[in-house]
mmCIF file of C-alpha atoms in Angstrom:
data_model
loop_
_atom_site.group_PDB
_atom_site.id
_atom_site.type_symbol
_atom_site.label_atom_id
_atom_site.label_comp_id
_atom_site.label_asym_id
_atom_site.label_seq_id
_atom_site.Cartn_x
_atom_site.Cartn_y
_atom_site.Cartn_z
ATOM 1 C CA UNK A 1 -32.896 -17.644 -60.026
ATOM 2 C CA UNK A 2 -29.830 -20.757 -60.683
ATOM 3 C CA UNK A 3 -30.209 -21.238 -57.194
ATOM 4 C CA UNK A 4 -33.880 -22.091 -56.977
ATOM 5 C CA UNK A 5 -33.563 -24.198 -60.629
ATOM 6 C CA UNK A 6 -31.312 -26.068 -58.669
ATOM 7 C CA UNK A 7 -33.460 -26.976 -55.383
ATOM 8 C CA UNK A 8 -36.101 -27.488 -57.907
ATOM 9 C CA UNK A 9 -34.222 -30.054 -60.137
ATOM 10 C CA UNK A 10 -33.081 -31.835 -56.784
ATOM 11 C CA UNK A 11 -36.592 -32.333 -55.888
ATOM 12 C CA UNK A 12 -37.760 -33.361 -59.208
ATOM 13 C CA UNK A 13 -35.117 -36.091 -58.832
ATOM 14 C CA UNK A 14 -36.201 -37.554 -55.914
ATOM 15 C CA UNK A 15 -40.356 -37.052 -56.972
ATOM 16 C CA UNK A 16 -39.279 -39.749 -59.645
ATOM 17 C CA UNK A 17 -36.610 -41.208 -58.233
ATOM 18 C CA UNK A 18 -35.575 -42.005 -62.095
ATOM 19 C CA UNK A 19 -33.939 -39.327 -63.594
ATOM 20 C CA UNK A 20 -30.224 -39.759 -65.300
ATOM 21 C CA UNK A 21 -29.592 -36.655 -66.566
ATOM 22 C CA UNK A 22 -31.041 -32.850 -66.697
ATOM 23 C CA UNK A 23 -29.995 -30.482 -68.768
ATOM 24 C CA UNK A 24 -31.201 -26.504 -68.292
ATOM 25 C CA UNK A 25 -30.349 -24.082 -70.804
ATOM 26 C CA UNK A 26 -31.395 -20.434 -69.444
ATOM 27 C CA UNK A 27 -31.824 -18.224 -72.509
ATOM 28 C CA UNK A 28 -34.000 -14.928 -71.007
ATOM 29 C CA UNK A 29 -36.603 -15.297 -68.097
ATOM 30 C CA UNK A 30 -38.600 -18.692 -66.814
ATOM 31 C CA UNK A 31 -42.020 -18.585 -65.285
ATOM 32 C CA UNK A 32 -43.947 -21.710 -64.100
ATOM 33 C CA UNK A 33 -47.314 -21.650 -62.825
ATOM 34 C CA UNK A 34 -47.745 -24.500 -60.757
ATOM 35 C CA UNK A 35 -49.120 -22.948 -57.534
ATOM 36 C CA UNK A 36 -51.693 -25.108 -55.919
ATOM 37 C CA UNK A 37 -50.404 -28.230 -57.655
ATOM 38 C CA UNK A 38 -49.227 -31.456 -55.552
ATOM 39 C CA UNK A 39 -45.786 -31.378 -57.744
ATOM 40 C CA UNK A 40 -45.695 -27.479 -56.391
ATOM 41 C CA UNK A 41 -46.475 -28.232 -52.818
ATOM 42 C CA UNK A 42 -43.945 -31.458 -53.423
ATOM 43 C CA UNK A 43 -41.181 -29.125 -54.179
ATOM 44 C CA UNK A 44 -42.024 -26.768 -51.313
ATOM 45 C CA UNK A 45 -42.169 -29.704 -48.568
ATOM 46 C CA UNK A 46 -38.684 -30.920 -50.579
ATOM 47 C CA UNK A 47 -36.908 -27.349 -50.209
ATOM 48 C CA UNK A 48 -38.063 -26.622 -46.979
ATOM 49 C CA UNK A 49 -36.232 -29.807 -45.836
ATOM 50 C CA UNK A 50 -32.845 -29.038 -48.017
ATOM 51 C CA UNK A 51 -32.758 -25.501 -45.949
ATOM 52 C CA UNK A 52 -33.456 -27.594 -42.805
ATOM 53 C CA UNK A 53 -30.453 -30.064 -43.390
ATOM 54 C CA UNK A 54 -27.865 -27.944 -45.031
ATOM 55 C CA UNK A 55 -28.011 -25.559 -41.696
ATOM 56 C CA UNK A 56 -27.799 -28.851 -39.380
ATOM 57 C CA UNK A 57 -24.931 -30.520 -41.052
ATOM 58 C CA UNK A 58 -27.283 -33.033 -42.840
ATOM 59 C CA UNK A 59 -24.973 -34.891 -45.406
ATOM 60 C CA UNK A 60 -27.520 -37.483 -46.848
ATOM 61 C CA UNK A 61 -28.894 -41.153 -46.281
ATOM 62 C CA UNK A 62 -26.548 -44.006 -46.849
ATOM 63 C CA UNK A 63 -26.855 -47.601 -46.481
ATOM 64 C CA UNK A 64 -25.880 -49.666 -43.532
ATOM 65 C CA UNK A 65 -24.977 -53.200 -43.078
ATOM 66 C CA UNK A 66 -23.842 -55.880 -40.231
ATOM 67 C CA UNK A 67 -20.033 -54.398 -40.411
ATOM 68 C CA UNK A 68 -21.452 -51.006 -39.231
ATOM 69 C CA UNK A 69 -20.837 -47.822 -41.755
ATOM 70 C CA UNK A 70 -20.086 -45.619 -38.415
ATOM 71 C CA UNK A 71 -17.961 -47.846 -35.893
ATOM 72 C CA UNK A 72 -19.569 -46.918 -32.470
ATOM 73 C CA UNK A 73 -23.171 -47.903 -31.580
ATOM 74 C CA UNK A 74 -23.753 -45.239 -29.207
ATOM 75 C CA UNK A 75 -27.736 -46.644 -27.716
ATOM 76 C CA UNK A 76 -31.103 -45.691 -28.317
ATOM 77 C CA UNK A 77 -34.362 -44.114 -27.418
ATOM 78 C CA UNK A 78 -37.826 -45.384 -28.214
ATOM 79 C CA UNK A 79 -39.256 -42.123 -26.761
ATOM 80 C CA UNK A 80 -37.001 -39.365 -27.359
ATOM 81 C CA UNK A 81 -34.214 -40.203 -30.075
ATOM 82 C CA UNK A 82 -33.207 -36.984 -31.978
ATOM 83 C CA UNK A 83 -30.773 -34.281 -33.877
ATOM 84 C CA UNK A 84 -29.659 -33.021 -30.491
ATOM 85 C CA UNK A 85 -29.321 -36.039 -28.145
ATOM 86 C CA UNK A 86 -27.008 -37.698 -30.485
ATOM 87 C CA UNK A 87 -24.988 -34.999 -31.699
ATOM 88 C CA UNK A 88 -23.814 -34.915 -27.506
ATOM 89 C CA UNK A 89 -23.565 -38.633 -27.477
ATOM 90 C CA UNK A 90 -21.076 -37.856 -30.177
ATOM 91 C CA UNK A 91 -19.294 -35.207 -29.102
ATOM 92 C CA UNK A 92 -15.818 -36.416 -29.515
ATOM 93 C CA UNK A 93 -16.312 -37.598 -32.880
ATOM 94 C CA UNK A 94 -16.824 -36.509 -36.838
ATOM 95 C CA UNK A 95 -20.216 -38.067 -37.501
ATOM 96 C CA UNK A 96 -23.595 -39.401 -36.533
ATOM 97 C CA UNK A 97 -25.872 -41.430 -37.829
ATOM 98 C CA UNK A 98 -29.654 -41.664 -36.945
ATOM 99 C CA UNK A 99 -31.037 -44.887 -37.666
ATOM 100 C CA UNK A 100 -34.546 -47.167 -37.373
ATOM 101 C CA UNK A 101 -36.115 -43.935 -36.032
ATOM 102 C CA UNK A 102 -34.328 -44.705 -32.678
ATOM 103 C CA UNK A 103 -30.905 -45.198 -32.578
ATOM 104 C CA UNK A 104 -27.737 -43.628 -33.141
ATOM 105 C CA UNK A 105 -24.306 -44.276 -34.060
ATOM 106 C CA UNK A 106 -21.297 -42.723 -34.202
ATOM 107 C CA UNK A 107 -17.732 -42.543 -36.484
ATOM 108 C CA UNK A 108 -14.700 -40.582 -37.702
ATOM 109 C CA UNK A 109 -14.703 -41.905 -41.446
ATOM 110 C CA UNK A 110 -17.648 -42.320 -44.252
ATOM 111 C CA UNK A 111 -16.831 -44.829 -46.526
ATOM 112 C CA UNK A 112 -19.072 -44.486 -49.341
ATOM 113 C CA UNK A 113 -17.251 -47.448 -51.495
ATOM 114 C CA UNK A 114 -18.976 -49.976 -49.284
ATOM 115 C CA UNK A 115 -22.328 -48.397 -47.811
ATOM 116 C CA UNK A 116 -22.944 -45.772 -50.614
ATOM 117 C CA UNK A 117 -25.208 -42.751 -50.415
ATOM 118 C CA UNK A 118 -29.240 -43.819 -51.544
ATOM 119 C CA UNK A 119 -32.319 -41.279 -51.919
ATOM 120 C CA UNK A 120 -33.372 -39.709 -49.304
ATOM 121 C CA UNK A 121 -36.602 -41.459 -49.219
ATOM 122 C CA UNK A 122 -35.087 -44.381 -48.339
ATOM 123 C CA UNK A 123 -33.994 -42.689 -44.534
ATOM 124 C CA UNK A 124 -38.193 -42.617 -44.018
ATOM 125 C CA UNK A 125 -38.714 -43.004 -40.066
ATOM 126 C CA UNK A 126 -39.274 -40.245 -38.309
ATOM 127 C CA UNK A 127 -37.367 -39.496 -34.861
ATOM 128 C CA UNK A 128 -38.765 -40.843 -31.969
ATOM 129 C CA UNK A 129 -38.495 -37.212 -30.067
ATOM 130 C CA UNK A 130 -38.531 -35.001 -33.292
ATOM 131 C CA UNK A 131 -41.543 -36.179 -35.360
ATOM 132 C CA UNK A 132 -40.049 -33.298 -38.117
ATOM 133 C CA UNK A 133 -36.695 -35.270 -39.267
ATOM 134 C CA UNK A 134 -36.242 -38.179 -40.735
ATOM 135 C CA UNK A 135 -34.099 -40.703 -38.431
ATOM 136 C CA UNK A 136 -32.817 -43.020 -41.225
ATOM 137 C CA UNK A 137 -34.651 -46.552 -41.557
ATOM 138 C CA UNK A 138 -33.887 -50.306 -41.330
ATOM 139 C CA UNK A 139 -30.352 -50.548 -42.553
ATOM 140 C CA UNK A 140 -30.451 -46.682 -43.465
ATOM 141 C CA UNK A 141 -28.557 -44.172 -41.563
ATOM 142 C CA UNK A 142 -29.556 -40.308 -41.686
ATOM 143 C CA UNK A 143 -25.594 -39.176 -41.552
ATOM 144 C CA UNK A 144 -24.939 -35.408 -40.294
ATOM 145 C CA UNK A 145 -21.805 -33.909 -39.001
ATOM 146 C CA UNK A 146 -21.425 -33.356 -35.255
ATOM 147 C CA UNK A 147 -19.997 -29.979 -35.660
ATOM 148 C CA UNK A 148 -22.082 -28.168 -38.870
#
């Protein structure tokens, strides 16, 4: 129950994008009847995305700049960029970043102070070769562990 509530709070935070604090107290049982609502569909979609990311080493969406977050640009593919392709290019690194739907970056260090994490909604471009996965956006990296 707690894990499901946590996932719902994460979904709510990204849905509204302006939640400063959430305090939850559970005493007894709770029931929700949101079946069929737009929010329930959104929560279901976010829970599925979170499950998918969790098992594939997803870390989050991060800002990128001219002086790159991940030091090595490995290349791009306008037709078939996907997580596994980038992973194969970054095999000797700890992290990979998918950017702008078609680019792959590799690196061994995350510098969160200069390249902060942002809401996943900012990594909104679908991968060119995997249309169910987001591959960052302009100056946004969807960052994964190379070995999840």
